[in-house]
mmCIF file of C-alpha atoms in Angstrom:
data_model
loop_
_atom_site.group_PDB
_atom_site.id
_atom_site.type_symbol
_atom_site.label_atom_id
_atom_site.label_comp_id
_atom_site.label_asym_id
_atom_site.label_seq_id
_atom_site.Cartn_x
_atom_site.Cartn_y
_atom_site.Cartn_z
ATOM 1 C CA UNK A 1 0.086 -0.048 0.134
ATOM 2 C CA UNK A 2 0.938 3.661 -0.492
ATOM 3 C CA UNK A 3 0.879 4.941 3.089
ATOM 4 C CA UNK A 4 0.043 4.510 6.472
ATOM 5 C CA UNK A 5 -0.400 6.086 9.777
ATOM 6 C CA UNK A 6 -0.359 4.094 13.369
ATOM 7 C CA UNK A 7 -0.106 0.019 12.950
ATOM 8 C CA UNK A 8 -1.748 -0.742 16.404
ATOM 9 C CA UNK A 9 -0.440 -4.087 17.242
ATOM 10 C CA UNK A 10 -2.636 -6.272 19.642
ATOM 11 C CA UNK A 11 -1.420 -7.846 22.849
ATOM 12 C CA UNK A 12 0.177 -10.983 22.466
ATOM 13 C CA UNK A 13 3.220 -12.921 21.724
ATOM 14 C CA UNK A 14 5.736 -14.468 19.379
ATOM 15 C CA UNK A 15 6.050 -18.395 20.332
ATOM 16 C CA UNK A 16 9.366 -20.326 19.658
ATOM 17 C CA UNK A 17 10.799 -19.886 16.018
ATOM 18 C CA UNK A 18 8.569 -17.438 14.725
ATOM 19 C CA UNK A 19 10.201 -13.761 13.518
ATOM 20 C CA UNK A 20 8.312 -10.630 13.016
ATOM 21 C CA UNK A 21 10.296 -7.711 11.557
ATOM 22 C CA UNK A 22 8.569 -4.247 11.390
ATOM 23 C CA UNK A 23 9.608 -2.629 8.385
ATOM 24 C CA UNK A 24 8.870 0.420 6.332
ATOM 25 C CA UNK A 25 5.903 -1.138 4.254
ATOM 26 C CA UNK A 26 4.770 1.793 1.655
ATOM 27 C CA UNK A 27 5.262 2.263 -1.780
ATOM 28 C CA UNK A 28 4.886 5.620 -1.383
ATOM 29 C CA UNK A 29 5.860 7.626 1.861
ATOM 30 C CA UNK A 30 7.106 6.331 5.377
ATOM 31 C CA UNK A 31 6.281 9.701 7.059
ATOM 32 C CA UNK A 32 3.467 9.211 9.445
ATOM 33 C CA UNK A 33 4.098 5.411 9.774
ATOM 34 C CA UNK A 34 4.278 4.205 13.343
ATOM 35 C CA UNK A 35 3.868 0.905 15.287
ATOM 36 C CA UNK A 36 2.203 0.903 18.220
ATOM 37 C CA UNK A 37 2.070 -1.796 20.951
ATOM 38 C CA UNK A 38 -1.560 -1.690 22.643
ATOM 39 C CA UNK A 39 -1.484 -4.539 25.080
ATOM 40 C CA UNK A 40 1.362 -6.334 27.037
ATOM 41 C CA UNK A 41 3.731 -8.280 24.520
ATOM 42 C CA UNK A 42 5.870 -11.118 24.774
ATOM 43 C CA UNK A 43 8.854 -12.528 22.436
ATOM 44 C CA UNK A 44 9.407 -15.808 24.054
ATOM 45 C CA UNK A 45 12.202 -17.641 23.839
ATOM 46 C CA UNK A 46 13.676 -18.713 20.300
ATOM 47 C CA UNK A 47 11.506 -16.079 18.872
ATOM 48 C CA UNK A 48 13.050 -12.723 17.310
ATOM 49 C CA UNK A 49 11.298 -9.121 17.043
ATOM 50 C CA UNK A 50 13.149 -7.103 14.537
ATOM 51 C CA UNK A 51 12.804 -3.312 14.138
ATOM 52 C CA UNK A 52 14.012 -2.334 10.512
ATOM 53 C CA UNK A 53 16.176 1.303 10.689
ATOM 54 C CA UNK A 54 14.437 4.122 10.933
ATOM 55 C CA UNK A 55 11.163 2.570 11.904
ATOM 56 C CA UNK A 56 9.309 4.205 14.634
ATOM 57 C CA UNK A 57 7.562 2.332 17.709
ATOM 58 C CA UNK A 58 5.307 3.312 20.247
ATOM 59 C CA UNK A 59 4.629 1.465 23.598
ATOM 60 C CA UNK A 60 1.139 2.593 25.182
ATOM 61 C CA UNK A 61 1.059 3.709 29.158
ATOM 62 C CA UNK A 62 1.157 0.486 31.055
ATOM 63 C CA UNK A 63 2.240 -1.787 28.511
ATOM 64 C CA UNK A 64 5.108 -4.452 28.827
ATOM 65 C CA UNK A 65 7.227 -6.017 26.292
ATOM 66 C CA UNK A 66 8.795 -8.980 27.674
ATOM 67 C CA UNK A 67 11.710 -10.114 25.745
ATOM 68 C CA UNK A 68 12.723 -13.639 26.279
ATOM 69 C CA UNK A 69 13.962 -14.087 22.783
ATOM 70 C CA UNK A 70 15.530 -11.701 20.814
ATOM 71 C CA UNK A 71 14.708 -7.910 20.152
ATOM 72 C CA UNK A 72 16.897 -6.125 17.814
ATOM 73 C CA UNK A 73 16.576 -2.503 16.592
ATOM 74 C CA UNK A 74 18.093 -1.289 13.328
ATOM 75 C CA UNK A 75 19.931 2.226 12.786
ATOM 76 C CA UNK A 76 17.533 5.603 13.307
ATOM 77 C CA UNK A 77 14.673 3.439 14.914
ATOM 78 C CA UNK A 78 12.891 5.376 17.778
ATOM 79 C CA UNK A 79 11.123 3.876 20.603
ATOM 80 C CA UNK A 80 8.607 5.959 22.248
ATOM 81 C CA UNK A 81 7.543 5.118 25.665
ATOM 82 C CA UNK A 82 4.070 6.567 26.338
ATOM 83 C CA UNK A 83 3.408 7.956 29.773
ATOM 84 C CA UNK A 84 0.221 8.470 32.050
ATOM 85 C CA UNK A 85 -0.559 9.054 35.595
ATOM 86 C CA UNK A 86 1.049 6.519 37.992
ATOM 87 C CA UNK A 87 1.492 4.049 34.935
ATOM 88 C CA UNK A 88 4.480 1.645 34.362
ATOM 89 C CA UNK A 89 5.737 1.060 30.749
ATOM 90 C CA UNK A 90 8.642 -0.961 30.072
ATOM 91 C CA UNK A 91 10.770 -3.181 28.347
ATOM 92 C CA UNK A 92 11.876 -6.281 30.353
ATOM 93 C CA UNK A 93 14.798 -8.325 28.769
ATOM 94 C CA UNK A 94 14.935 -12.127 29.840
ATOM 95 C CA UNK A 95 16.799 -12.885 26.395
ATOM 96 C CA UNK A 96 18.898 -10.394 24.209
ATOM 97 C CA UNK A 97 18.115 -6.976 23.157
ATOM 98 C CA UNK A 98 20.464 -5.249 20.724
ATOM 99 C CA UNK A 99 20.073 -1.739 19.843
ATOM 100 C CA UNK A 100 21.949 0.020 16.999
ATOM 101 C CA UNK A 101 22.100 3.795 16.720
ATOM 102 C CA UNK A 102 18.312 3.772 18.122
ATOM 103 C CA UNK A 103 16.745 6.174 20.761
ATOM 104 C CA UNK A 104 14.738 5.549 23.445
ATOM 105 C CA UNK A 105 12.476 8.382 24.945
ATOM 106 C CA UNK A 106 9.680 9.825 26.853
ATOM 107 C CA UNK A 107 5.922 10.467 25.111
ATOM 108 C CA UNK A 108 5.550 13.268 27.555
ATOM 109 C CA UNK A 109 5.799 14.076 31.489
ATOM 110 C CA UNK A 110 3.691 12.526 34.001
ATOM 111 C CA UNK A 111 3.557 10.795 37.035
ATOM 112 C CA UNK A 112 4.660 7.394 35.602
ATOM 113 C CA UNK A 113 7.477 5.327 35.238
ATOM 114 C CA UNK A 114 9.107 4.029 32.199
ATOM 115 C CA UNK A 115 11.872 1.587 32.085
ATOM 116 C CA UNK A 116 14.489 -0.928 30.701
ATOM 117 C CA UNK A 117 15.026 -3.737 32.609
ATOM 118 C CA UNK A 118 17.677 -6.248 32.270
ATOM 119 C CA UNK A 119 17.147 -9.507 34.231
ATOM 120 C CA UNK A 120 19.587 -12.286 35.380
ATOM 121 C CA UNK A 121 20.404 -13.987 32.523
ATOM 122 C CA UNK A 122 19.458 -11.426 29.894
ATOM 123 C CA UNK A 123 21.914 -9.142 27.971
ATOM 124 C CA UNK A 124 21.530 -5.346 26.587
ATOM 125 C CA UNK A 125 23.764 -4.920 23.445
ATOM 126 C CA UNK A 126 23.867 -1.118 22.251
ATOM 127 C CA UNK A 127 26.318 0.904 19.884
ATOM 128 C CA UNK A 128 25.415 4.452 19.238
ATOM 129 C CA UNK A 129 22.067 5.000 20.769
ATOM 130 C CA UNK A 130 20.506 7.438 23.467
ATOM 131 C CA UNK A 131 18.326 6.275 26.431
ATOM 132 C CA UNK A 132 15.896 8.955 27.690
ATOM 133 C CA UNK A 133 13.373 7.222 29.780
ATOM 134 C CA UNK A 134 13.083 7.127 33.164
ATOM 135 C CA UNK A 135 16.218 4.173 34.017
ATOM 136 C CA UNK A 136 17.702 1.418 32.962
ATOM 137 C CA UNK A 137 18.441 -1.388 35.429
ATOM 138 C CA UNK A 138 20.996 -3.964 34.799
ATOM 139 C CA UNK A 139 20.017 -6.672 37.638
ATOM 140 C CA UNK A 140 22.250 -8.815 39.498
ATOM 141 C CA UNK A 141 23.286 -11.672 37.263
ATOM 142 C CA UNK A 142 22.623 -9.580 34.010
ATOM 143 C CA UNK A 143 24.818 -10.248 31.494
ATOM 144 C CA UNK A 144 27.361 -7.237 30.557
ATOM 145 C CA UNK A 145 30.694 -7.606 28.582
ATOM 146 C CA UNK A 146 33.138 -5.068 27.902
ATOM 147 C CA UNK A 147 31.890 -4.407 24.621
ATOM 148 C CA UNK A 148 28.132 -4.693 25.317
ATOM 149 C CA UNK A 149 27.638 -0.896 25.824
ATOM 150 C CA UNK A 150 29.946 1.236 23.559
ATOM 151 C CA UNK A 151 29.499 4.837 22.189
ATOM 152 C CA UNK A 152 26.375 5.372 23.915
ATOM 153 C CA UNK A 153 24.347 8.478 25.566
ATOM 154 C CA UNK A 154 22.654 7.991 28.920
ATOM 155 C CA UNK A 155 20.160 10.959 29.631
ATOM 156 C CA UNK A 156 18.801 8.345 32.692
ATOM 157 C CA UNK A 157 19.722 7.049 35.899
ATOM 158 C CA UNK A 158 21.333 3.561 35.433
ATOM 159 C CA UNK A 159 20.930 0.789 38.220
ATOM 160 C CA UNK A 160 24.141 -1.718 38.122
ATOM 161 C CA UNK A 161 25.965 -4.038 39.991
ATOM 162 C CA UNK A 162 29.407 -2.075 41.682
ATOM 163 C CA UNK A 163 31.620 -4.606 39.950
ATOM 164 C CA UNK A 164 29.758 -3.911 36.522
ATOM 165 C CA UNK A 165 30.522 -0.007 36.432
ATOM 166 C CA UNK A 166 34.509 -0.600 34.484
ATOM 167 C CA UNK A 167 32.197 -2.200 31.624
ATOM 168 C CA UNK A 168 30.120 1.305 31.337
ATOM 169 C CA UNK A 169 33.546 3.171 30.532
ATOM 170 C CA UNK A 170 33.391 3.174 26.411
ATOM 171 C CA UNK A 171 30.037 5.939 26.155
ATOM 172 C CA UNK A 172 29.498 9.097 25.407
ATOM 173 C CA UNK A 173 27.790 10.330 28.742
ATOM 174 C CA UNK A 174 26.115 9.483 32.004
ATOM 175 C CA UNK A 175 23.861 11.009 34.702
ATOM 176 C CA UNK A 176 23.584 9.089 38.005
ATOM 177 C CA UNK A 177 25.083 5.352 38.112
ATOM 178 C CA UNK A 178 23.348 3.898 41.009
ATOM 179 C CA UNK A 179 24.776 1.179 42.514
ATOM 180 C CA UNK A 180 23.357 -2.081 44.033
ATOM 181 C CA UNK A 181 23.857 -2.637 47.873
ATOM 182 C CA UNK A 182 26.442 -5.318 48.366
ATOM 183 C CA UNK A 183 30.420 -5.623 49.250
ATOM 184 C CA UNK A 184 33.593 -5.968 47.703
ATOM 185 C CA UNK A 185 35.229 -9.184 48.925
ATOM 186 C CA UNK A 186 38.560 -9.717 50.016
ATOM 187 C CA UNK A 187 40.821 -8.808 47.173
ATOM 188 C CA UNK A 188 38.578 -6.941 45.059
ATOM 189 C CA UNK A 189 39.080 -3.419 44.270
ATOM 190 C CA UNK A 190 36.959 -0.476 42.219
ATOM 191 C CA UNK A 191 37.851 2.532 41.403
ATOM 192 C CA UNK A 192 34.968 5.268 40.352
ATOM 193 C CA UNK A 193 36.549 7.205 37.476
ATOM 194 C CA UNK A 194 35.256 10.188 35.426
ATOM 195 C CA UNK A 195 33.592 7.925 32.750
ATOM 196 C CA UNK A 196 32.225 9.533 29.409
ATOM 197 C CA UNK A 197 34.066 10.363 26.538
ATOM 198 C CA UNK A 198 32.131 13.475 25.587
ATOM 199 C CA UNK A 199 31.310 14.945 28.903
ATOM 200 C CA UNK A 200 31.441 13.826 32.534
ATOM 201 C CA UNK A 201 29.327 17.156 33.652
ATOM 202 C CA UNK A 202 26.405 15.122 34.787
ATOM 203 C CA UNK A 203 27.894 12.145 36.105
ATOM 204 C CA UNK A 204 27.308 10.800 39.816
ATOM 205 C CA UNK A 205 27.983 7.772 41.501
ATOM 206 C CA UNK A 206 25.095 7.062 44.092
ATOM 207 C CA UNK A 207 25.029 4.605 46.852
#
C-alpha cells in the first residue's frame, strides 16, 4: 500500500521459532508510519522481533514488552514510551536486546515510570544509542561484557552492580550511576572514575 499512519498491534506473543520484522511497508511515503504496542507483548525464547532501520515504535502507557528471545533495533529506530498518571511502561529483557544507533525516549512528562530492565541471564548490547526514559536497570546476574555498551548516551539513571561499572566506560555520557547494595570481597578493588568520552558534567555515583 502507498502509506500508513499508526499500525496498532494487539497484545500477544511471538512463540518459539517465530520471527517478526517491523518494516517500512509503504510504496509512497513512510512519514507518518508508526507501530504501536497497545497491550502486553511477549517475545518467547527462540522468537525474534526485529525493528527495521528508521522505523518508529510506540509503547502505550502501562504496557510491558517482555523479551525472552531476541529484540533487535536498526539504525535510526525510535522507541517512544508513552506516559500516563501512575503507569509503568517498560521493556523487560530476559533474553537478548541489541540496539544500533537507536533512540529510547518519553512521549511526555507525567507521574509515570518508564524503564528498560535487564533481568538475570538477560543481555543488552547497544552501540551509538540514546537512552532517555526514566531508568535503565541492569539487575544482578544480567550479562554485561566489556564491548556490550559502546558510544551510547545515557540521559537517565543506570542501576548496576558495582563490579559491572568498569564495563560502562566506553560511552559518551552519563547521569546518575546507581550502585546496588553489596560488598567488595577480599582482594577485590573498584575505582569510581570520571567516565564519559564526550562529557562527565552530569556524572554522579550513588550508593
